[in-house]
mmCIF file of C-alpha atoms in Angstrom:
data_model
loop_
_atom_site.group_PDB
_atom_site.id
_atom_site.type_symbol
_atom_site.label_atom_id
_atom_site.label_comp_id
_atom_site.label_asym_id
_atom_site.label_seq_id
_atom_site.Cartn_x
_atom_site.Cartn_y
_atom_site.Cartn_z
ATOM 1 C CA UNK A 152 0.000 0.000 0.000
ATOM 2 C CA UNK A 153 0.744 3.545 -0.778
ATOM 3 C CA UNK A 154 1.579 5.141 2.286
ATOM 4 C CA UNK A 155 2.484 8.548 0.877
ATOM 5 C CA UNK A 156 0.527 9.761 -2.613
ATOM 6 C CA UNK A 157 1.435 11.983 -4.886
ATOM 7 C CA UNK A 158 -1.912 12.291 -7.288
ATOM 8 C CA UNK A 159 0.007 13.457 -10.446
ATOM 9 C CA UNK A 160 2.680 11.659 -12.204
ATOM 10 C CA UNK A 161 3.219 14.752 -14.038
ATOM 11 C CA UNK A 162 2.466 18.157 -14.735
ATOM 12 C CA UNK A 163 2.482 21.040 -17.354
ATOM 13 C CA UNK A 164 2.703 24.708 -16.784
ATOM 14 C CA UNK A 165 3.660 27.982 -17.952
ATOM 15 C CA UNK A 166 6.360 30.287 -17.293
ATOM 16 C CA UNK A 167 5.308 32.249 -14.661
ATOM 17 C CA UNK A 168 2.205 30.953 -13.829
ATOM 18 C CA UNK A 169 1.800 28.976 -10.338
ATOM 19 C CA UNK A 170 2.723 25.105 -9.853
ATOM 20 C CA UNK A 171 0.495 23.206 -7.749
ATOM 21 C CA UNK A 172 1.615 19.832 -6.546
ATOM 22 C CA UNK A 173 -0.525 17.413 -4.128
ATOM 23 C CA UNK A 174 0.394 15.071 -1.785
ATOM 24 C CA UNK A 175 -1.726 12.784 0.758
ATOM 25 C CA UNK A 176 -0.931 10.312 3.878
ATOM 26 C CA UNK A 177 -2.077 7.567 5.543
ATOM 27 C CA UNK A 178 -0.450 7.639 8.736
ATOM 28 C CA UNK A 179 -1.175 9.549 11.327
ATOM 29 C CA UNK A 180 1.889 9.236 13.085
ATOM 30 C CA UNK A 181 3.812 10.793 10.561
ATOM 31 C CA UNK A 182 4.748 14.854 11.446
ATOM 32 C CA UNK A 183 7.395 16.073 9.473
ATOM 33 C CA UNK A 184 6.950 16.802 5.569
ATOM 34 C CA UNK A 185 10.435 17.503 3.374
ATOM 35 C CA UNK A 186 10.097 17.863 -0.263
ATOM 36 C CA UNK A 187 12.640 17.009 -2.648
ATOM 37 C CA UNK A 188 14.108 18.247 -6.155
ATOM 38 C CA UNK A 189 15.145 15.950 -8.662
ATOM 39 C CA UNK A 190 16.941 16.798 -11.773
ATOM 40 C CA UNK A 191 18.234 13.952 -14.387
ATOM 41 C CA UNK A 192 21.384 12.399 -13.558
ATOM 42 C CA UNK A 193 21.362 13.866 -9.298
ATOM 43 C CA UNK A 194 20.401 13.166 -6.431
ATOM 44 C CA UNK A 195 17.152 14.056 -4.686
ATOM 45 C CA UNK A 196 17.709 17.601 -3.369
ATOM 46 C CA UNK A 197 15.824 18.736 -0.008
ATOM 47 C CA UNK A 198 13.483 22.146 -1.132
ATOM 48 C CA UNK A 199 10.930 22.430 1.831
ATOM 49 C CA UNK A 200 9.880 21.131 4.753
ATOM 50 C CA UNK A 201 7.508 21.281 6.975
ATOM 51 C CA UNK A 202 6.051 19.787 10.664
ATOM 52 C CA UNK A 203 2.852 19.003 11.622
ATOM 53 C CA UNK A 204 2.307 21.848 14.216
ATOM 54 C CA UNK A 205 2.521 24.552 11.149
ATOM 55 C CA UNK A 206 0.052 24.726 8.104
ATOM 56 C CA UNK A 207 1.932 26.726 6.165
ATOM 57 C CA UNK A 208 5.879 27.023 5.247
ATOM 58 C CA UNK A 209 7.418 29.317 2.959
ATOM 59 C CA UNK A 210 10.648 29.767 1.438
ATOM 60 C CA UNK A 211 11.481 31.983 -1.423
ATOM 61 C CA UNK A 212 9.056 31.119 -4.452
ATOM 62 C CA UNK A 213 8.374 27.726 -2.441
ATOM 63 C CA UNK A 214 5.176 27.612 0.044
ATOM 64 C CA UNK A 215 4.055 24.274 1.552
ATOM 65 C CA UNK A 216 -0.127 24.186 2.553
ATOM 66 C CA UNK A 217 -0.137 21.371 4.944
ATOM 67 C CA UNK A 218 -3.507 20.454 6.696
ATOM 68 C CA UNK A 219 -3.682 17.668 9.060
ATOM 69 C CA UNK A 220 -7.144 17.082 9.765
ATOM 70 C CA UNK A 221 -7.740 16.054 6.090
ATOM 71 C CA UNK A 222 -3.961 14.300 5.666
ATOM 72 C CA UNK A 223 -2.817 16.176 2.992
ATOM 73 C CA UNK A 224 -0.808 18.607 1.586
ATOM 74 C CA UNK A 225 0.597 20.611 -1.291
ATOM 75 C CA UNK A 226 3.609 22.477 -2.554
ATOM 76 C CA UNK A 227 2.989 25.484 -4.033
ATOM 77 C CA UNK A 228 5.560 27.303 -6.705
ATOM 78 C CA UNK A 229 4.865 30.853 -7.402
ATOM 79 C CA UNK A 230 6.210 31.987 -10.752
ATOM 80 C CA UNK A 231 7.439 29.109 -12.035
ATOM 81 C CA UNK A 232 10.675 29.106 -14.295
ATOM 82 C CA UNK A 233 12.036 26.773 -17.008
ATOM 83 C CA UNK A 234 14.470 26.531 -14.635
ATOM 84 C CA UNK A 235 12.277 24.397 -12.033
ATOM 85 C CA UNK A 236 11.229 21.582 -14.625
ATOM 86 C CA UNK A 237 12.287 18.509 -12.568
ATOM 87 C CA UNK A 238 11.201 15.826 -10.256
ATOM 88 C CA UNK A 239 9.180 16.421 -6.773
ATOM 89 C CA UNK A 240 9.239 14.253 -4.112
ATOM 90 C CA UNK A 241 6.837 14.659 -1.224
ATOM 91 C CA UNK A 242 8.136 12.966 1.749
ATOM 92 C CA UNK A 243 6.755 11.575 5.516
ATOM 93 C CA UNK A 244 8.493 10.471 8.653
ATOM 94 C CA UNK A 245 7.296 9.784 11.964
ATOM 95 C CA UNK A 246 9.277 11.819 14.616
ATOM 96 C CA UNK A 247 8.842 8.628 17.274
ATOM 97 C CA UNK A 248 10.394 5.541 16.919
ATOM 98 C CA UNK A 249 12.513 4.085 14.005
ATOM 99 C CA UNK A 250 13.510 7.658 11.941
ATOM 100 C CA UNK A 251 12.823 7.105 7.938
ATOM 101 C CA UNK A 252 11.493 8.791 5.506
ATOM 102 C CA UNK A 253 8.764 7.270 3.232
ATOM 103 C CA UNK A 254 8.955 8.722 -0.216
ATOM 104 C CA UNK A 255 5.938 9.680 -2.880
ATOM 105 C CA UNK A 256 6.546 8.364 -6.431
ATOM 106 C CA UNK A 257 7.203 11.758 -7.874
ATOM 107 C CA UNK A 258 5.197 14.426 -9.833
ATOM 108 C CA UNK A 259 7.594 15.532 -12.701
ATOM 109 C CA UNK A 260 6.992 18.929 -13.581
ATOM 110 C CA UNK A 261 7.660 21.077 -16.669
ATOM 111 C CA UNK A 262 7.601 24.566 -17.135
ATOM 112 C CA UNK A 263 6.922 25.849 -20.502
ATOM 113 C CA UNK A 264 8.638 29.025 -21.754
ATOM 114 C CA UNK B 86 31.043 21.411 4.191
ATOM 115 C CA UNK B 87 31.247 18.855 1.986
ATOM 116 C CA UNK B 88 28.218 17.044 0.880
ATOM 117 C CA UNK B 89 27.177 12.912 1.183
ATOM 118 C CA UNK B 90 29.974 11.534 -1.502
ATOM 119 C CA UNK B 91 29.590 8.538 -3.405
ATOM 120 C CA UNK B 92 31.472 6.434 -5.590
ATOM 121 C CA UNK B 93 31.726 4.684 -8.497
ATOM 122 C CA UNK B 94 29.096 7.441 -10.049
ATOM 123 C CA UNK B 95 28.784 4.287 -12.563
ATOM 124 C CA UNK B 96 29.331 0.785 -12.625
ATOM 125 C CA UNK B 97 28.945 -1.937 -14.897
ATOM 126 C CA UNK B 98 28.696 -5.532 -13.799
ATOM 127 C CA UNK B 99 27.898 -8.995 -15.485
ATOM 128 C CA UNK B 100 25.611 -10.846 -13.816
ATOM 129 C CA UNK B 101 26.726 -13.086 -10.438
ATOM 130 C CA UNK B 102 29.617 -10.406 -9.931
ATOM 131 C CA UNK B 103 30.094 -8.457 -6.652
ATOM 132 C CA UNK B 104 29.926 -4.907 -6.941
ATOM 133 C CA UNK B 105 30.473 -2.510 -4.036
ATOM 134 C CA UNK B 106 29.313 1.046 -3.813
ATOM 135 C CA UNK B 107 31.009 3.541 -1.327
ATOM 136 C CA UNK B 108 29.425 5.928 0.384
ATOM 137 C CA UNK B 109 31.051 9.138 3.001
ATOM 138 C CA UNK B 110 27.987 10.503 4.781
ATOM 139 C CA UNK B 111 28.446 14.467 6.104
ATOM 140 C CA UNK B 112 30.623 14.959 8.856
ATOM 141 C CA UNK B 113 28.615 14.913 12.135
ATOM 142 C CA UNK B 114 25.432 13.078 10.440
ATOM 143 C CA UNK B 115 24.663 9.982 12.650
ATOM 144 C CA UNK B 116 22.398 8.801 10.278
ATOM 145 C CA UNK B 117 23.138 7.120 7.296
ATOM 146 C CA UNK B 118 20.340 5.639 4.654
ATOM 147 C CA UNK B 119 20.707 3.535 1.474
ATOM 148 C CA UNK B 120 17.636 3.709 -1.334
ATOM 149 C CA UNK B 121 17.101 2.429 -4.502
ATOM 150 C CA UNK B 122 15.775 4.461 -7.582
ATOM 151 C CA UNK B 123 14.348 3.540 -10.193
ATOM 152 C CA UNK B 124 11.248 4.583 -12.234
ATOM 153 C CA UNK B 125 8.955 1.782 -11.883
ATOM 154 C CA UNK B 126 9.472 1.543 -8.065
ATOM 155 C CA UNK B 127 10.438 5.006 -6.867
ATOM 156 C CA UNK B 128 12.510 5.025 -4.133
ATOM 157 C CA UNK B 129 13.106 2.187 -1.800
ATOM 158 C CA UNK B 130 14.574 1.937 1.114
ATOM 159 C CA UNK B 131 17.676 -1.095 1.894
ATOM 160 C CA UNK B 132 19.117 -0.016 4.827
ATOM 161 C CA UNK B 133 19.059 2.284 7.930
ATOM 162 C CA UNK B 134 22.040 3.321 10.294
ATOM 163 C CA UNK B 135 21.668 5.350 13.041
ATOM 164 C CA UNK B 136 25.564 5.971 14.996
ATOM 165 C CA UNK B 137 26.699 3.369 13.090
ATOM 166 C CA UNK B 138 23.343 0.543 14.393
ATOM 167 C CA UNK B 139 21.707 -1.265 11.364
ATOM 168 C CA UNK B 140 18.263 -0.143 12.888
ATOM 169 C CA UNK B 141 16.403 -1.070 9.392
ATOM 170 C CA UNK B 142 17.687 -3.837 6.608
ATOM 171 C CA UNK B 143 15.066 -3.167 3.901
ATOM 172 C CA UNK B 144 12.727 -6.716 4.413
ATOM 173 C CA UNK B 145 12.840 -7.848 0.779
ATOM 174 C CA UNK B 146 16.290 -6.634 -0.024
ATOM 175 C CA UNK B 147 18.263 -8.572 3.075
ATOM 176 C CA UNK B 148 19.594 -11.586 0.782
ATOM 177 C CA UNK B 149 21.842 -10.340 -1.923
ATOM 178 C CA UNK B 150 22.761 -6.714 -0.525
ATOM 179 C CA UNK B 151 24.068 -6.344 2.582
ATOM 180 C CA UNK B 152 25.132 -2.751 4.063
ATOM 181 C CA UNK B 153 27.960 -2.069 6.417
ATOM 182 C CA UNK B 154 29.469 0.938 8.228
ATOM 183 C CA UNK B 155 32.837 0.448 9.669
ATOM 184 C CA UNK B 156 32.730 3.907 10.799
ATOM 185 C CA UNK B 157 31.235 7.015 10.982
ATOM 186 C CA UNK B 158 32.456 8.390 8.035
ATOM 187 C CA UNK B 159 31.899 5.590 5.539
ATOM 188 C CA UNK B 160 29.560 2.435 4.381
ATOM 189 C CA UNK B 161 29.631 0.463 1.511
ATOM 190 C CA UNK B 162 26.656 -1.668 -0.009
ATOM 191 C CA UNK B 163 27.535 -4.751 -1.193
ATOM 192 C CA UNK B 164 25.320 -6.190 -3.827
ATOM 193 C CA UNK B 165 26.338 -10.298 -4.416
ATOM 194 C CA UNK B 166 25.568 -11.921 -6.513
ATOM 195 C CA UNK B 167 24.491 -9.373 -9.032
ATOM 196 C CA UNK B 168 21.263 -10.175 -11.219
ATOM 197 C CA UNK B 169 19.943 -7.599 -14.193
ATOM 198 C CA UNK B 170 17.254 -6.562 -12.455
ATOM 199 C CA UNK B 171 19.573 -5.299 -9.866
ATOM 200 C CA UNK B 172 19.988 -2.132 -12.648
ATOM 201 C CA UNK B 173 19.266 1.043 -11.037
ATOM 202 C CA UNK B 174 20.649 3.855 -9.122
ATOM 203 C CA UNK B 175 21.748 3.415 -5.647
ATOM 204 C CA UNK B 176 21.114 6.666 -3.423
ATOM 205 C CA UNK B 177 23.386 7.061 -0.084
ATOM 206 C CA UNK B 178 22.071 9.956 2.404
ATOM 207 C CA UNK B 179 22.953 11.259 5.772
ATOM 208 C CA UNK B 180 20.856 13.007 8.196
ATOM 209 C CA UNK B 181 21.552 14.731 11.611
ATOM 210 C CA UNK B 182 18.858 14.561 14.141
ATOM 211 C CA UNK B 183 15.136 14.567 12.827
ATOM 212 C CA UNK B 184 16.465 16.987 9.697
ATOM 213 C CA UNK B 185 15.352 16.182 6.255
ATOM 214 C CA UNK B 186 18.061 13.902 4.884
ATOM 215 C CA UNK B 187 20.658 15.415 2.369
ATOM 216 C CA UNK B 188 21.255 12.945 -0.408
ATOM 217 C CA UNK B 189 24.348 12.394 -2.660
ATOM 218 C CA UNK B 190 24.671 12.276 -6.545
ATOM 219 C CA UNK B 191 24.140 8.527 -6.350
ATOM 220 C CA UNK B 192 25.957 5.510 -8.402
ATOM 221 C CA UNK B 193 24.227 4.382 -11.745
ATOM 222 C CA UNK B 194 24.661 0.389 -11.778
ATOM 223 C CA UNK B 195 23.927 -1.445 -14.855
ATOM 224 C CA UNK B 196 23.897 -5.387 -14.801
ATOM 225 C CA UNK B 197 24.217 -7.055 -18.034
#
């Protein structure tokens, strides 16, 4: 079973307009949200995270919406460039216990000039 | 500070060979993961150090690959014997605390 979701396997927008990327969980336990970058050929690179205790976490062009009660969130990317065409990862761990992440299966994005 | 380092970046290996990846975590991480990539399975998880304890040894991946970390600055995966479906990239990260962990560049093996 899918413990973390991502709903799109990919996604199209324009230069400049905003990127909206979902993400949902099963587990309740889980409190702390990092999202990744991923361009061809690298490693997964940590963008944005967030905790449970917050609903909302920006940085830069880069806002995470997080809200518990309904087990979701998103990641938000305001003015989107060429230049951010690449791989997202949403992410979950559970703070207690064993520490490890549980990765989404990626939305790839493009950005079209 | 230098980053998680891994090498080879590539490797090629017939099948039944014994490949080893290397892996320096970032100075001061006590946590070291190993994860396999690869597009019909995302990212998996083989193995799980915390200061240097195998705390988690990936369930379905425990009878060909086997991780070890001599110290705290280095582990190596050891995949034996290698089959083709074994092709993927191998992705070493280090973590400090409950921080997000930092990931390195990762090492491309192809078995033919």
């Amino acid at each position: 079973q899918q413990q973390v979701r991502q709903s799109s396997q990919s996604l199209t927008v324009w230069e400049g307009e905003t990127a909206i990327l979902n993400c949902s969980y099963e587990n309740s336990a889980f409190d702390y949200f990092p999202w990744y970058q991923q361009f061809p050929g690298e490693g997964p690179a940590l963008l944005i995270a967030i905790r449970s205790v917050s609903d909302k976490k920006e940085d830069g062009r880069f806002t995470i919406f997080f809200n518990k009660r309904e087990k979701n969130l998103s990641l938000h990317i305001k003015d989107s460039q060429p230049g951010d065409s690449a791989t997202y990862f949403c992410a979950a761990s559970a703070s207690s216990g064993s520490w490890q992440l549980i990765f989404g299966s990626g939305t790839q994005l493009t950005v079209m000039p | 500070d230098a980053g998680v380092t891994q090498t080879p970046r590539h490797e090629v290996a017939e099948k039944g060979q014994t490949i080893i990846l290397k892996c320096e975590p970032v100075s001061g991480h006590n946590d070291l993961f190993w994860y396999r990539q690869t597009k019909i399975q995302g990212l998996e998880l083989l193995s799980y150090f915390r200061s240097k304890s195998l705390m988690e040894d990936g369930g379905a991946f425990k009878d060909r690959f086997k991780a070890e970390m001599l110290n705290s600055s280095f582990s190596t995966l050891k995949i034996q014997p290698t089959e083709p479906k074994d092709s993927a990239v191998y992705l070493c990260a280090s973590a400090r605390g409950n921080q997000a962990p930092l990931f390195g560049e990762g090492t491309r093996l192809s078995v033919l």
